[in-house]
Amino acid sequence: MKSNLHHILPRSGVLRSHSTYYKPQIKTFSGTPWRYIRTTGMSDKELSAIRIDRDRLWKDLHTTCEWGKGERWGENATDIGMSRLASSDADKQARDWFVKTTQDLGCDVNVDAMGNIFAVRPGMDNSAPPTYAGSHMDTQPTGGRYDGILGVHAGIEALKTMKDNDMETEYPTGVINWTNEEGARFPISMISSGVWAGAIPLEKAYNLREVGSGNATQKSELERIGYLGPLEANHKANPIAAHFELHIEQGPILEASGGKIGAVEGVQAYKWHTITVNGRDCHTGTTDFQNRSDAMLTAAKLILHSHNRASEAGCLASTGILTLKPGSTNTVPGVVQFSLDIRSKEDAALLQLEETLKSEFSKIAQGEEIGGLNARGTKGRGCTVKWQLDTDSPATTFHEDCIKCVEESVSDMLGTSEGPNVQRMTSGAGHDSVYTARRAPTSMIFVPCRDGISHNPAEYCSQEDCGNGAQVLLGAMLRYDRLRASRKT
Amino acid sequence: MKSNLHHILPRSGVLRSHSTYYKPQIKTFSGTPWRYIRTTGMSDKELSAIRIDRDRLWKDLHTTCEWGKGERWGENATDIGMSRLASSDADKQARDWFVKTTQDLGCDVNVDAMGNIFAVRPGMDNSAPPTYAGSHMDTQPTGGRYDGILGVHAGIEALKTMKDNDMETEYPTGVINWTNEEGARFPISMISSGVWAGAIPLEKAYNLREVGSGNATQKSELERIGYLGPLEANHKANPIAAHFELHIEQGPILEASGGKIGAVEGVQAYKWHTITVNGRDCHTGTTDFQNRSDAMLTAAKLILHSHNRASEAGCLASTGILTLKPGSTNTVPGVVQFSLDIRSKEDAALLQLEETLKSEFSKIAQGEEIGGLNARGTKGRGCTVKWQLDTDSPATTFHEDCIKCVEESVSDMLGTSEGPNVQRMTSGAGHDSVYTARRAPTSMIFVPCRDGISHNPAEYCSQEDCGNGAQVLLGAMLRYDRLRASRKT
C-alpha cells in the first residue's frame, strides 16, 4: 500500500522518515531492554503511567495567548480575554508558533488550501493515516483563552509527552489547527473542516467576505498571512484515521454535577438563519401606530416568540446579530435583519420548531394574534418576513470506539471511571469534530469551565481541568493507536 | 427707538435702506393712485388677490434638490430622495443658492454663529423685528425633497411674490434657513434654533461630533463650508417678531380626511432615551435558557412592552436605533443599547408613561411577569437596565394670533375655512418652530404628503399641495404684518 503520508506531505520538501529523528536507543521498560516504546507492547497500567506535563501545558497556552489579547476581566496576569479573529495578524503569530513548535518536535507540518495545519509525528507504519488531536486557535471577537486553544495545545502536549517518553506509536499521530472554526470573522463556522469533509465547496469558502465593512475574503486573508497552503483541502487526499478533540464544555453541566470529564457522544443539531423583516420607514412622531409597518417592533415580537416556542419544545433559540435601517432615533426602521440560531438534540424536533416558526413569524408580522404577541398593542399595517438558511448542521453521533477510548483514558487517570468523574454528554455547540465525524471515527472530551461561561473574555478553565483534559486526550490517542494495531493482527 | 435691524445686520457692510430698491412709483390699486402696496391699506379681498407663482416654487424647489440627491424611487425626473446632511458640501451649495437668491430679491442676508441664515426684506418701519418664514434645507441621510426644504422655498416664494406685486410691508419680512434641524449628522435635532432660543448652550452645539466614525464637529464643519457667521446666535441680539413654518405633515391625518391645510396648534411633547440592557455573553449552543442573561431577548421584551404601554396611554413609543455586543450568530449578546422615542400631546401623560416604563423595564428584565412578557418563556438569570435621557422637548403651544392668521389665509385662498379644508392639528414631530415659539409668536402650516411618508426617499407632496401651503404662508405673513400695524395704532 502506498503511504498515505506521501499524499499529505507532497510539497513539504522535507519528508523525513521517522528514523531520522527517532534514533534507535536501548532503554529498559517493564524490566525488559527495548529501543522505543510501542503501544502494542504496553499494558493498561503502563499506558496509564505516561503523564503529560501540566505546568508546561499551562505555560505554553498562556504564552500563545499573548497574541490577540482582548479585554482584561480580573487581576491575575492571565485574566485577559482573547480577540484573535481568523487569519488576523495575531492568528498568524499563533500559527507560526504552532508550526515552529511541532517542527521542533520532529513533526512534518503541512498546510492545506483552507489554511488548516496538519502536524504529523510519524509512527511505525506510516502507510495509514494519522490519529489526530484537533481543534482551533482562532477566537470570537470577545472570546476567552480556552475555547479551541486548549484543544490544540493539549494535542501538542500529547506529542511532546510521547517524545519525552521515547514512544513510537504504531501509526502516525498528529495535531490539527483548523481555520476559522468560530465563523466570527468569515461568517460560517467550522468552515475549513467543512471543506475538508466535502460538506462546503471550496469556492464558497474562499469567497466568503469578512463581516463588517471590510472587503477581505477568507482566501485573500489566508494569502496575506501566508497560510494558503498547497495541500488539497479534502478528506480523500488527506485522510484522518481518528479525530479526538478536547474542549471546554462551554456550558454549566459538568460544573453543576461535579464531573471532571465529559465523554461526548454527539453534537446537537442546529440551523442558522438570517431573518429579514420588511416594513416601511416613517417618522416616529407623526405616524400613529395604525399606519406603521414597524420592522423593529415586529422583529422584537419574533425574537420573543422564537424563545417562547423553543422553550416549549425543549430546544434553544438565540439572536446574536441584529441590524436595522435607516438607523435614526426619530425614524421607524423599514428593514431589520437578525440572526436566528435554533438547536435541538434531535433533527426531527429542530425541523418541527423551524416549521412552526416559519409559519407563525409571517402571521405575527401581519398582526395575527399568536402567543400573546399581538394581544395588547395597536395593530399596524403589517410587515413581511423572509428566511435565509445560512448553516444546517444535523445532529452528530460520535464513534463508539473513540468514546470508549476516552472513558478508558479517564479510568487510567483516575483509577476509576465510576461516579460523577466521567459522564457521557451531548455537545450544545458545533465543533470541527462535527465534520471529521462524517469521514473518520471521532469523539470529544469535555472539561468544566467556570459558570459555564464561554464566548466571553472571562471564560475560564482551571489548570487542573486543563491538565485532566490533556491527560485524557493523550491516553485516548494512545489507546486508539493500540486498538488500531490490535485489529490489524 | 433704536433700529433692531441694526442689531441683526451689524457686519453685513451693505445695510441698505428699503428705498434703495423700492423706488417710489405710482400705480393704481383699488382705483386709487398709490406708490406701493401696504398691508394696512388692503381689504381681506385685496390681500387674497396676491397670489404666489406655483410653477416657479415647484421649479426652484427641484432645482436646489440637485444638490444632495439620494435614492431614486420612481421614474419621474424628480422621483429621487435627498441625502443632504447638515454642513455637507451639498448643504453649502443649497445655502449659497439661498443667499444669492434672497440677495437678488433685495434682502439683507446675515449668518449667525450657528450658521442660521436670516434674509430680511425691509418694510416701512424697520425699527421692529421681522415677521419670518423659516425652516431648514438639511435632510435625513435617506430623506425626501419636502421636509424642511418646502418651508424655506415657500418663504422665498412669498418674498418674491411681495416684490412682484410691489408690496411694501409695514414691518420687515424675511426667511430663515435653520442649521441641522434634522440632527441626523450632528445628533441633536433643531439644535440651531435651540441655541438661538437660549435652550442649548453654544459650546455644546459647537462641540457636537458627527455620527459615525468621523471627527468633524458642528463648528468645524460650519467653518469649513464658510457658514460660521459673525452674528450672535441669540434671540435677544437677533429678535423675531413672528415665525411661520410651512411643512409637510409627515403623517397620514390630512390625507385620510381630505384636508388641504393643517393649522398647527402645537407640537407633541417628546423624550429621547438611550436604554442599555446589560446581561452576559454566552455561547448559544451550550447555555440553557435558565443560565442565560440574554440582553437581546430582554431588549425585545422591553421594545414590545413600550409599544403596548404607549398604546394603552394614547402615546407613541418607537425604537429607531439598536446596537448589540459582541455581535456573533452563536453568542448570546451581553449588552444591547436601543433608542426609545416616546411622545404625547400632553407633558403629564408623557411623564406618566416614562415613569411606568422606568419601573417596569427593570422588573421585566429581572423576570417578573408583567404584561405577558415573561409568561411563556423560560426564566433566565435576569438583566439590568439603565436609562439615559438624550432629548427632552416639552409640549409646545403655538400663538393664537398666528394660528388665526393661518386660518384666515386658508379662507382667503379657498373662499371658505369651513369643512375639512382646514383643520387644527398637533404636530407629531419637532420643528424649529418649537424653539421659536419660546421667544416669539409662532405657528405652523401643514400640507398633506402621500401616504404620510417622510424621512424616506419616496416622501412626496404634490405641486398643488406645495402651492397651497406657500399661498397660505404668504397670506399669513401679510395678515400678521397688518395685525401688528393695527395694534400699534
Short mmCIF file of N, CA and C in Angstrom, two decimals, chain A residues 132-136 148 151-152 155 174-178 243-247 432-433 444 473 477:
data_model
loop_
_atom_site.label_atom_id
_atom_site.label_comp_id
_atom_site.label_asym_id
_atom_site.label_seq_id
_atom_site.Cartn_x
_atom_site.Cartn_y
_atom_site.Cartn_z
N TYR A 132 -5.43 11.79 15.06
CA TYR A 132 -5.21 13.22 15.33
C TYR A 132 -5.90 13.70 16.61
N ALA A 133 -5.26 14.69 17.22
CA ALA A 133 -5.97 15.63 18.09
C ALA A 133 -6.18 16.88 17.24
N GLY A 134 -7.35 17.50 17.34
CA GLY A 134 -7.56 18.70 16.54
C GLY A 134 -8.48 19.68 17.22
N SER A 135 -8.25 20.95 16.96
CA SER A 135 -9.15 22.00 17.41
C SER A 135 -8.71 23.29 16.69
N HIS A 136 -8.93 24.43 17.26
CA HIS A 136 -8.68 25.68 16.52
C HIS A 136 -8.08 26.75 17.43
N GLY A 148 -11.15 26.14 21.99
CA GLY A 148 -10.32 25.82 20.81
C GLY A 148 -8.84 25.77 21.14
N GLY A 151 -7.63 22.78 23.12
CA GLY A 151 -7.59 21.52 22.36
C GLY A 151 -6.32 21.38 21.54
N VAL A 152 -5.89 22.48 20.90
CA VAL A 152 -4.67 22.45 20.09
C VAL A 152 -3.46 22.26 21.00
N GLY A 155 -3.15 18.79 22.30
CA GLY A 155 -2.63 17.88 21.26
C GLY A 155 -1.12 17.97 21.16
N GLY A 174 -0.92 13.01 15.30
CA GLY A 174 -0.72 14.40 14.90
C GLY A 174 -1.66 15.37 15.58
N VAL A 175 -1.47 16.64 15.23
CA VAL A 175 -2.33 17.72 15.74
C VAL A 175 -2.79 18.56 14.55
N ILE A 176 -4.05 18.96 14.59
CA ILE A 176 -4.58 19.83 13.54
C ILE A 176 -5.02 21.16 14.15
N ASN A 177 -4.64 22.24 13.48
CA ASN A 177 -5.22 23.55 13.79
C ASN A 177 -6.16 23.90 12.63
N TRP A 178 -7.48 23.80 12.89
CA TRP A 178 -8.46 24.08 11.85
C TRP A 178 -8.66 25.61 11.73
N HIS A 243 -10.20 11.33 15.04
CA HIS A 243 -10.08 12.73 15.47
C HIS A 243 -10.60 12.84 16.89
N PHE A 244 -9.70 13.22 17.79
CA PHE A 244 -10.08 13.48 19.19
C PHE A 244 -9.98 14.97 19.46
N GLU A 245 -10.99 15.55 20.06
CA GLU A 245 -10.95 16.99 20.32
C GLU A 245 -11.28 17.25 21.79
N LEU A 246 -10.28 17.80 22.47
CA LEU A 246 -10.50 18.25 23.85
C LEU A 246 -11.07 19.67 23.78
N HIS A 247 -12.09 19.95 24.58
CA HIS A 247 -12.71 21.28 24.53
C HIS A 247 -13.33 21.58 25.89
N ASP A 432 -15.31 21.40 15.09
CA ASP A 432 -14.76 20.78 13.88
C ASP A 432 -15.00 19.27 13.89
N SER A 433 -15.14 18.69 15.08
CA SER A 433 -15.40 17.24 15.19
C SER A 433 -16.71 16.84 14.52
N MET A 444 -15.17 13.60 21.35
CA MET A 444 -14.65 14.78 22.04
C MET A 444 -14.55 14.52 23.53
N LEU A 473 -6.83 13.15 26.76
CA LEU A 473 -6.61 13.19 25.30
C LEU A 473 -5.44 12.29 24.92
N MET A 477 -5.66 8.86 22.63
CA MET A 477 -4.91 8.70 21.37
C MET A 477 -4.06 7.43 21.41
#
